[in-house]
Amino acid sequence: MRATLAQKIIARAAGRQSVRPGEVVTAKVDLAMIHDSGGPRRVEPILKELGVGLFDASKVVLISDHFVPGDTDEGARILELTRRWASERRVAFHDGEGICHVVLPERGHLKPGMFVVGGDSHSPTGGAFGCYMFGIGATEMAGVLATGEIWLKVPGTILIEWRNRLGPGLTAKDIMLALCGRLGMDGGKYQAVEYAGEAIAALSMQERMTLSNMAAELGAQAGLIAPDETTAAFLRAAGGESGDHGPLFTDPGAELLEHHVFDAAALAPQVAAPHSPANAAPVGETAGTPITVAYLGACTGAKYVDLEGAAGILRGRRIAPGVELLVAPASRRDQQRATEDGIMKVFEDAGARILPNACGICAGYGVDRLGEDVSCISSTARNFKGRMGAASSKVWLGSPLTVAASAIAGRIADPRDFLREANR
Amino acid sequence: MSGRIFLFGDDIDTDQLAPGQYMKGGLEELAKHCLEGVRPEFAAQVRPGDIVVAGKNFGMGSSREQAAEALKHLGVAGVVARSFAGIFHRNAINLGLPVLAAADLSGISDGEEAELDVGAGALRLAAGGRRIVLEPLPDNLQRMLADGGLVPHLKKRFAAGNGRPA
């Protein structure tokens, strides 16, 4: 039977030859990822109530990122509880090393073909590595940690194809915002989205991660990209590659739920107006809107590749008077690399303030939050009302390049104007 | 138990249901701010038995299950919406909060008396005796909801020697 990539991974995890969309199956998880917010403080009381331990401590990874740096008393207490649990339960623990979705693959935990759950809505990020990975809540995670399995309704596949290549100044974030605008926040129908086409194949792993991550914004369960040599090279460098994973691709002629085709070459930088990623439109429609905060952060906007792109715009320039540029590198390792390559120096010279390697303002859990009536352009994944601070604050979403260009201009700006200037 | 309908629009997100800035504290505090961004008086006015009725994609966004937990804590009998975001839907069932979809919810007024009959899969409006048929949940979710959520469901399963030993 011709099968999609999603069906192949789910069939293996469910111990079946094949599965059909709509069937409810039980799958064994290869890995469960949790973080400080939905993790130990929420799951441990349930495990105690059930009277069981972890199904397999070697298949659990804990990462602290939401309450890092513990800048409130309650946040610090949650981090302490998280650390104690990691040591007692003997699970792999990455403490303050960065955002879970970035650290998990960076540390070699993901391998193509794995069936993975994460205690965070942006867990579809694992799909960039050919994993069927999705987000769940804390109670359901406690169930997974107790049993090692989870039910799911086998999804149909929505194939999203991007033909041709992205133009200069365009990024995966622009692709994603365009998709949010065109398909809507429920366009993914809680099915599997799969990204394909020349533009996707040309993207680096960190760019692909942005696409898979924001499958959550499309309302999909998972956001997959078939593994290729780019995937293998990343995994080898991360120490996570483990040989042959079988035919991890959607068979030609496999039944699809939907098939969308877009032209990457025709795409303009996208900006999503408050308060939804679905309010995305070409940057021309919002260009000129004054902003007071520019935020380079989050799993979809402050990885090495994002910092590199933003620095390409900012190099030799300063942010506009009255604008605050905040940079929260997504992982310690990415920040180190950016430091070695002179990228962090570009941000400092431009007048940026550097925040810890964590979820930061994106999650809105710490001291650094947007105040009343702030206008912010952000490289994060979501701009729901009040998410990053006061309900009166407004957040526009753009690519890291668009955020950098806007920080220089003091208003929403097209990064391509700055690229042209730089090339003159 | 019957209650009043609190009517909401499309795309109610988890940051409205469980605002991030109150995530550090306990459920009691968080629930006080449930939906305040779209309807400031909601938490103060809602009473046990009341029903939330909404448009499409209710609960979009975060996996934080406090979004469903806050509604349950406030005594909401359940949520009826044109459609639900996937993770929220799972979370609600796992916590024992009924969430049921119906393609057509037109003609329902804010504040009107109604009863959510989860077993029968119907929303009964007091005025005019109108009955709205709700889409049935898959069998596994019906069982979980009937057990009161995932934790009691697992306890029952473990006690029956099915799955991991207790």
XYZ file of C-alpha atoms in Angstrom:
590
model
C 0.000 0.000 0.000
C 1.266 3.459 -0.859
C 1.717 5.411 2.346
C 2.635 8.896 3.454
C 5.689 9.609 5.604
C 3.394 10.194 8.596
C 1.612 6.867 8.099
C 4.897 4.958 7.820
C 6.235 6.316 11.119
C 2.953 5.800 12.942
C 2.526 2.252 11.595
C 5.939 1.240 12.929
C 5.287 2.847 16.331
C 1.896 1.136 16.512
C 3.397 -2.232 15.583
C 1.405 -2.430 12.378
C 2.177 -3.125 8.702
C 0.108 -0.135 7.683
C -2.419 2.313 9.057
C -5.319 4.198 7.492
C -6.298 7.837 8.139
C -9.053 8.086 10.727
C -8.139 4.869 12.570
C -7.488 5.275 16.290
C -4.251 3.480 17.199
C -1.981 3.191 20.220
C 1.681 3.932 19.546
C 4.788 3.342 21.621
C 6.833 6.496 22.057
C 10.542 6.468 21.269
C 11.129 9.644 23.252
C 9.253 12.067 25.493
C 10.456 15.647 25.954
C 9.309 17.822 28.843
C 10.202 21.288 30.111
C 10.129 23.127 33.415
C 6.643 24.557 32.973
C 4.585 21.491 32.038
C 7.137 18.952 33.279
C 8.097 17.785 36.779
C 5.924 20.218 38.727
C 2.852 18.987 36.843
C 3.617 15.329 36.038
C 5.175 14.172 39.310
C 1.995 14.545 41.415
C 0.135 12.455 38.815
C 2.822 9.746 38.719
C 2.613 9.620 42.524
C -1.165 9.341 42.371
C -0.883 6.520 39.843
C 1.818 4.905 41.948
C 4.196 4.254 39.063
C 7.626 5.417 37.928
C 8.836 6.370 34.468
C 8.226 3.812 31.716
C 11.880 4.205 30.670
C 14.073 6.996 32.051
C 16.444 6.661 29.073
C 13.636 7.787 26.780
C 12.842 10.984 28.664
C 14.579 14.316 28.083
C 14.005 17.298 30.382
C 14.930 20.834 29.374
C 14.521 24.013 31.417
C 13.606 27.039 29.344
C 10.282 28.654 30.296
C 11.155 30.014 33.747
C 14.849 30.530 32.945
C 16.578 32.620 34.318
C 14.350 32.225 37.400
C 13.984 35.970 37.819
C 10.943 35.701 40.080
C 10.728 33.847 43.406
C 8.135 31.453 42.040
C 10.119 30.880 38.836
C 13.252 30.113 40.844
C 11.308 27.645 42.978
C 9.982 25.881 39.868
C 13.516 25.611 38.444
C 14.794 24.145 41.720
C 12.017 21.555 41.707
C 12.878 20.751 38.074
C 16.560 20.179 38.884
C 15.795 17.972 41.860
C 13.399 15.840 39.797
C 15.964 15.399 37.009
C 18.468 14.069 39.478
C 15.995 11.790 41.300
C 14.461 10.386 38.137
C 17.833 10.135 36.339
C 16.699 11.545 33.028
C 18.790 13.459 30.470
C 18.607 17.095 31.572
C 19.628 20.236 29.750
C 19.486 23.106 32.201
C 19.549 26.648 30.895
C 21.122 25.519 27.612
C 18.367 27.019 25.555
C 14.864 26.445 24.226
C 13.726 22.809 24.252
C 12.845 22.639 20.547
C 16.323 23.821 19.593
C 18.315 21.945 22.231
C 16.639 18.553 21.635
C 18.001 18.082 18.079
C 21.175 20.058 18.798
C 22.121 17.456 21.425
C 21.434 14.535 19.110
C 18.262 13.223 20.732
C 16.242 13.008 17.501
C 16.652 10.423 14.754
C 14.545 10.117 11.611
C 11.591 7.760 11.926
C 11.154 8.252 15.653
C 7.703 8.671 17.199
C 8.046 11.433 19.786
C 5.830 13.484 22.068
C 6.718 16.797 23.676
C 5.075 18.694 26.504
C 4.876 21.869 24.452
C 2.723 22.947 21.528
C 5.707 23.692 19.295
C 6.866 20.077 19.475
C 6.128 19.522 15.760
C 9.653 20.999 15.365
C 10.902 17.385 15.479
C 9.204 16.851 12.125
C 12.094 18.699 10.474
C 14.203 15.646 11.327
C 11.728 13.134 9.952
C 10.215 12.381 13.359
C 6.475 12.192 13.935
C 6.472 14.558 16.904
C 3.587 16.410 18.464
C 2.713 18.424 21.537
C 0.542 17.309 24.434
C -0.490 18.681 27.826
C 0.930 17.730 31.197
C -1.704 15.200 32.266
C -1.394 13.356 28.980
C 2.392 13.513 29.332
C 2.111 11.946 32.773
C 0.141 9.146 31.109
C 2.907 8.692 28.531
C 5.599 8.685 31.217
C 3.624 6.030 33.097
C 2.791 3.770 30.151
C 5.208 4.582 27.315
C 2.344 4.853 24.875
C -0.259 7.232 23.538
C -3.350 7.050 21.322
C -3.764 9.016 18.169
C -6.120 9.230 15.266
C -4.071 8.418 12.187
C -3.878 11.728 10.309
C -4.365 12.459 6.677
C -1.469 14.283 5.028
C -1.666 17.849 3.750
C 1.228 18.203 1.317
C 2.538 21.761 1.029
C 4.872 22.187 -1.883
C 7.021 25.263 -2.467
C 8.428 25.322 -5.986
C 11.489 27.356 -7.062
C 13.828 29.138 -4.643
C 13.312 31.938 -2.144
C 14.659 35.317 -3.231
C 17.296 37.312 -1.285
C 16.120 38.499 2.142
C 13.443 35.776 2.346
C 13.339 33.090 5.026
C 11.404 30.101 6.295
C 9.497 32.477 8.600
C 8.160 34.303 5.542
C 7.009 30.970 4.088
C 5.289 30.115 7.348
C 3.573 33.446 7.876
C 2.319 33.300 4.288
C 0.892 29.845 5.022
C -0.795 31.078 8.211
C -2.334 33.899 6.203
C -3.520 31.697 3.362
C -4.569 28.501 5.158
C -5.576 29.992 8.523
C -4.871 28.920 12.090
C -6.930 25.763 11.592
C -5.815 25.043 8.035
C -3.827 22.057 9.311
C -7.059 20.458 10.642
C -5.010 18.602 13.320
C -3.674 16.375 10.533
C -0.089 15.891 9.335
C 1.384 18.672 7.240
C 4.328 17.725 5.039
C 6.547 20.342 3.425
C 8.256 19.573 0.118
C 9.609 21.149 -3.041
C 12.773 22.803 -4.275
C 12.598 25.734 -1.836
C 12.286 23.385 1.153
C 15.093 21.090 -0.031
C 17.363 24.146 -0.292
C 16.776 25.190 3.338
C 19.214 24.537 6.194
C 18.039 22.346 9.075
C 17.482 25.320 11.367
C 15.308 26.982 8.720
C 13.361 23.753 8.271
C 12.823 23.661 12.042
C 10.930 26.954 11.792
C 8.543 25.388 9.264
C 7.915 22.271 11.315
C 7.608 24.252 14.553
C 4.916 26.526 13.190
C 2.839 23.636 11.903
C 1.369 24.317 15.360
C 0.188 27.713 14.106
C -1.557 25.932 11.235
C -3.329 23.761 13.774
C -1.670 20.609 12.422
C -0.655 17.751 14.710
C 2.742 17.310 13.033
C 4.825 19.142 10.432
C 7.088 16.781 8.564
C 9.966 17.087 6.132
C 11.363 13.905 4.580
C 14.945 13.393 5.764
C 17.697 13.908 3.191
C 21.463 14.505 3.101
C 20.996 17.911 4.816
C 19.265 16.092 7.701
C 21.930 13.400 7.878
C 24.764 15.961 7.946
C 23.124 17.869 10.824
C 22.538 14.676 12.791
C 26.091 13.433 12.268
C 27.383 16.755 13.629
C 25.010 16.445 16.606
C 26.117 12.861 17.241
C 22.626 11.528 16.668
C 22.742 9.726 13.320
C 22.201 6.009 13.543
C 22.456 4.446 10.144
C 19.632 3.469 7.828
C 16.083 4.422 8.667
C 14.299 2.840 5.741
C 12.187 4.562 3.132
C 11.216 7.686 5.060
C 9.292 9.542 2.402
C 5.762 9.794 1.082
C 5.288 7.242 -1.675
C 4.433 8.717 -5.072
C 0.701 8.305 -5.523
C -0.013 7.980 -1.788
C -3.420 9.338 -0.896
C -3.295 12.954 0.282
C -5.924 14.926 2.132
C -4.888 18.145 0.391
C -2.055 19.262 -1.890
C -1.113 22.929 -2.033
C 1.470 24.364 -4.419
C 3.132 27.754 -3.925
C 5.837 29.674 -5.772
C 8.744 30.566 -3.463
C 10.272 32.894 -6.038
C 7.183 35.119 -5.943
C 7.108 35.466 -2.145
C 7.628 38.868 -0.478
C 8.662 39.233 3.200
C 5.589 38.713 5.358
C 4.394 40.526 8.472
C 1.498 39.350 10.641
C -0.464 42.147 12.326
C -1.809 41.827 15.907
C -3.209 39.533 17.325
C -2.861 36.465 15.095
C -0.241 34.898 12.802
C -3.118 34.500 10.346
C -3.089 38.301 9.865
C -0.036 37.868 7.634
C 0.419 39.975 4.512
C 3.325 41.206 2.376
C 5.477 43.682 4.349
C 4.333 46.528 2.078
C 0.953 46.523 3.807
C 2.351 47.313 7.257
C 5.628 49.055 6.335
C 5.955 52.414 8.080
C 4.094 51.355 11.248
C 6.118 52.815 14.175
C 7.577 50.296 16.656
C 9.317 50.788 19.993
C 10.531 47.243 20.671
C 12.174 44.802 18.263
C 12.519 41.283 19.633
C 14.829 38.640 18.202
C 13.967 35.560 20.169
C 12.261 32.173 20.353
C 12.619 28.786 18.734
C 11.485 30.246 15.416
C 13.524 33.423 15.492
C 16.820 33.305 17.399
C 18.624 30.160 16.269
C 22.098 30.604 14.778
C 20.715 30.954 11.263
C 18.236 33.600 12.470
C 20.936 35.563 14.304
C 23.172 35.351 11.229
C 20.392 36.694 8.994
C 19.557 39.562 11.335
C 23.242 40.452 11.742
C 23.550 40.639 7.962
C 21.079 43.537 8.054
C 22.412 45.182 11.229
C 26.146 45.071 10.456
C 27.584 48.571 10.531
C 24.248 50.107 11.535
C 22.586 51.261 14.747
C 19.048 50.886 15.932
C 16.796 53.937 15.675
C 16.603 56.309 18.683
C 13.765 55.330 21.003
C 13.781 51.701 19.847
C 14.829 48.838 22.080
C 16.319 45.785 20.358
C 16.257 42.661 22.510
C 18.113 39.510 21.476
C 17.542 36.179 23.256
C 19.676 33.575 21.414
C 17.729 30.303 21.256
C 20.548 28.169 22.641
C 23.825 28.573 24.458
C 25.586 26.660 21.703
C 24.134 28.935 19.019
C 25.155 31.995 21.034
C 28.703 30.648 21.413
C 28.951 30.068 17.687
C 27.508 33.517 17.006
C 30.071 35.011 19.398
C 32.951 33.240 17.639
C 31.681 34.429 14.262
C 31.381 38.073 15.351
C 27.578 38.081 15.150
C 26.983 38.907 18.818
C 29.390 41.848 18.410
C 27.205 43.164 15.576
C 24.191 43.169 17.923
C 26.141 44.889 20.693
C 27.497 47.518 18.308
C 23.989 48.140 17.004
C 22.798 48.849 20.570
C 20.970 45.608 21.398
C 20.352 44.214 24.867
C 21.145 40.489 25.166
C 18.779 38.251 27.153
C 19.341 34.704 28.495
C 19.109 31.571 26.296
C 15.487 30.750 27.022
C 11.890 31.295 25.972
C 12.115 34.851 27.309
C 9.438 37.308 26.341
C 7.823 34.898 23.869
C 6.365 32.814 26.691
C 5.635 35.872 28.826
C 6.502 34.020 32.054
C 9.348 36.157 33.388
C 10.210 39.691 34.419
C 10.997 40.826 30.868
C 7.587 41.494 29.403
C 6.054 44.068 27.122
C 4.612 47.053 28.987
C 1.402 48.965 28.311
C 0.805 50.202 24.756
C 4.113 48.889 23.416
C 4.382 48.305 19.675
C 6.713 45.392 19.060
C 7.964 43.567 16.000
C 8.992 40.066 16.904
C 10.607 37.017 15.325
C 8.532 34.704 17.550
C 5.836 32.251 16.444
C 2.673 33.751 17.950
C 1.277 37.205 18.646
C -1.880 36.433 20.608
C -3.247 39.334 22.629
C -1.393 39.704 25.919
C 0.919 36.742 25.311
C 4.166 38.692 25.560
C 2.981 41.262 28.087
C 0.268 43.816 28.651
C -2.984 43.219 26.786
C -2.665 46.755 25.421
C 0.671 45.895 23.753
C 0.686 45.049 20.075
C 2.938 42.505 18.392
C 3.688 42.200 14.693
C 5.471 39.041 13.563
C 8.200 39.041 10.949
C 11.358 37.211 9.955
C 14.560 37.921 11.903
C 15.674 40.018 8.922
C 12.470 42.054 8.985
C 12.840 42.571 12.752
C 16.415 43.808 12.238
C 15.418 46.138 9.396
C 12.549 47.517 11.489
C 14.838 48.107 14.493
C 17.068 50.263 12.298
C 14.174 52.163 10.757
C 12.108 52.541 13.949
C 9.139 51.395 11.906
C 8.203 48.208 10.127
C 10.536 47.947 7.157
C 11.301 45.677 4.207
C 14.653 43.937 4.797
C 15.311 43.839 1.067
C 15.787 47.629 1.070
C 18.695 47.178 3.471
C 20.173 44.299 1.499
C 20.181 46.431 -1.620
C 21.882 49.260 0.254
C 24.481 46.867 1.603
C 25.224 45.560 -1.872
C 25.512 48.980 -3.463
C -27.635 20.582 35.714
C -28.557 23.568 33.606
C -26.829 26.900 33.301
C -26.418 29.981 31.194
C -24.629 30.207 27.898
C -21.519 32.358 27.608
C -21.086 33.031 23.923
C -17.667 33.578 22.307
C -16.405 34.022 18.746
C -13.822 32.181 16.633
C -10.192 31.393 17.476
C -10.262 31.824 21.263
C -6.618 31.105 22.124
C -4.978 29.525 25.144
C -3.370 32.812 26.175
C -6.880 34.160 26.707
C -7.952 31.055 28.651
C -4.766 30.878 30.760
C -2.771 34.132 30.521
C 1.006 33.560 30.688
C 1.665 36.117 33.398
C -0.465 34.139 35.872
C 1.033 30.733 35.012
C 3.454 30.812 37.933
C 0.794 30.884 40.590
C -1.833 28.305 41.387
C -4.978 27.422 39.494
C -7.133 29.530 41.827
C -5.367 32.714 40.797
C -5.080 31.744 37.113
C -8.784 30.947 36.831
C -9.654 34.464 38.019
C -8.093 35.768 34.805
C -9.614 33.187 32.473
C -10.783 34.898 29.258
C -10.376 38.382 30.756
C -8.741 39.654 27.541
C -11.928 39.008 25.547
C -14.543 39.264 28.312
C -13.273 40.852 31.540
C -16.319 39.898 33.621
C -16.314 36.194 32.661
C -14.545 34.646 35.661
C -16.528 36.705 38.156
C -19.890 35.957 36.558
C -19.637 32.305 35.487
C -21.319 29.788 37.799
C -21.232 25.995 38.022
C -23.315 24.480 35.239
C -22.791 27.345 32.814
C -21.805 26.444 29.270
C -19.252 28.049 26.995
C -20.379 28.200 23.362
C -17.882 29.371 20.762
C -17.022 29.492 17.075
C -14.285 27.644 15.254
C -10.838 26.571 16.496
C -11.523 27.051 20.210
C -8.355 26.633 22.309
C -5.777 27.288 19.620
C -2.182 27.814 20.655
C -0.307 26.505 23.638
C -0.324 22.975 25.057
C -0.817 24.423 28.576
C -3.665 22.353 29.935
C -4.467 25.056 32.457
C -6.513 26.509 29.582
C -9.028 23.682 30.044
C -8.373 23.312 33.762
C -9.330 26.931 34.463
C -12.734 26.456 32.810
C -13.285 23.279 34.793
C -12.202 24.998 37.998
C -14.803 27.713 37.405
C -17.457 25.015 37.158
C -18.101 25.272 33.429
C -20.185 22.232 32.431
C -18.490 21.993 29.065
C -17.572 23.760 25.859
C -19.599 23.494 22.679
C -17.874 24.938 19.622
C -17.925 24.730 15.847
C -14.441 23.189 16.084
C -11.583 22.779 18.561
C -7.810 23.050 18.359
C -6.349 19.545 18.619
C -4.185 19.821 21.729
C -6.834 21.716 23.687
C -9.402 19.082 22.780
C -7.143 16.276 24.061
C -6.308 18.223 27.229
C -9.942 18.907 28.028
C -10.950 15.241 27.744
C -7.878 14.196 29.733
C -9.010 16.527 32.514
C -12.633 15.418 32.293
C -14.006 18.630 30.766
C -16.611 17.825 28.092
C -15.805 19.430 24.736
C -18.258 18.785 21.934
C -18.460 20.109 18.411
C -21.465 21.042 16.316
C -21.225 22.387 12.785
C -24.151 24.791 13.179
C -24.525 26.842 16.334
C -26.516 29.687 14.848
C -29.421 31.217 16.730
C -27.936 30.694 20.199
C -28.024 33.794 22.396
C -25.625 34.869 25.070
C -27.078 34.394 28.539
C -29.865 31.994 27.594
C -30.599 28.990 29.776
C -29.484 25.614 28.488
C -28.405 22.153 29.545
C -25.461 20.183 28.195
C -26.324 16.484 28.081
C -22.955 14.866 27.457
C -24.264 11.287 27.477
C -26.897 12.018 24.862
C -24.602 14.338 22.925
C -27.017 17.247 22.925
C -27.299 20.870 23.947
C -30.860 21.623 25.089
C -31.920 25.240 24.968
C -34.596 26.096 27.515
C -36.342 28.601 25.247
C -38.567 26.861 22.710
C -37.277 23.424 23.646
C -34.698 23.515 20.882
C -32.195 20.638 20.885
C -28.840 20.886 19.155
C -27.275 17.544 18.273
C -23.532 17.449 18.966
C -20.946 15.387 17.085
C -20.195 12.170 18.971
C -16.706 11.662 20.394
C -14.647 8.613 19.325
C -15.223 5.582 21.584
C -11.907 5.858 23.418
C -12.623 9.486 24.357
C -16.154 8.709 25.461
C -14.757 6.080 27.809
C -12.133 8.459 29.133
C -14.684 11.205 29.742
C -17.042 8.754 31.423
C -14.204 7.728 33.757
C -13.651 11.389 34.654
C -10.461 11.945 32.679
C -7.134 10.265 31.972
C -5.903 9.790 35.541
C -8.969 7.909 36.839
C -9.058 6.081 33.492
C -5.472 4.874 33.955
C -6.078 3.962 37.595
C -8.964 1.784 36.491
C -6.830 0.222 33.767
C -3.915 -0.493 36.081
C -6.252 -1.946 38.717
C -7.632 -4.286 36.061
C -4.080 -5.481 35.392
C -4.190 -4.019 31.912
C -1.051 -2.053 31.131
C 1.587 -1.313 33.739
C 1.182 -2.797 37.187
C 0.191 -0.363 39.880
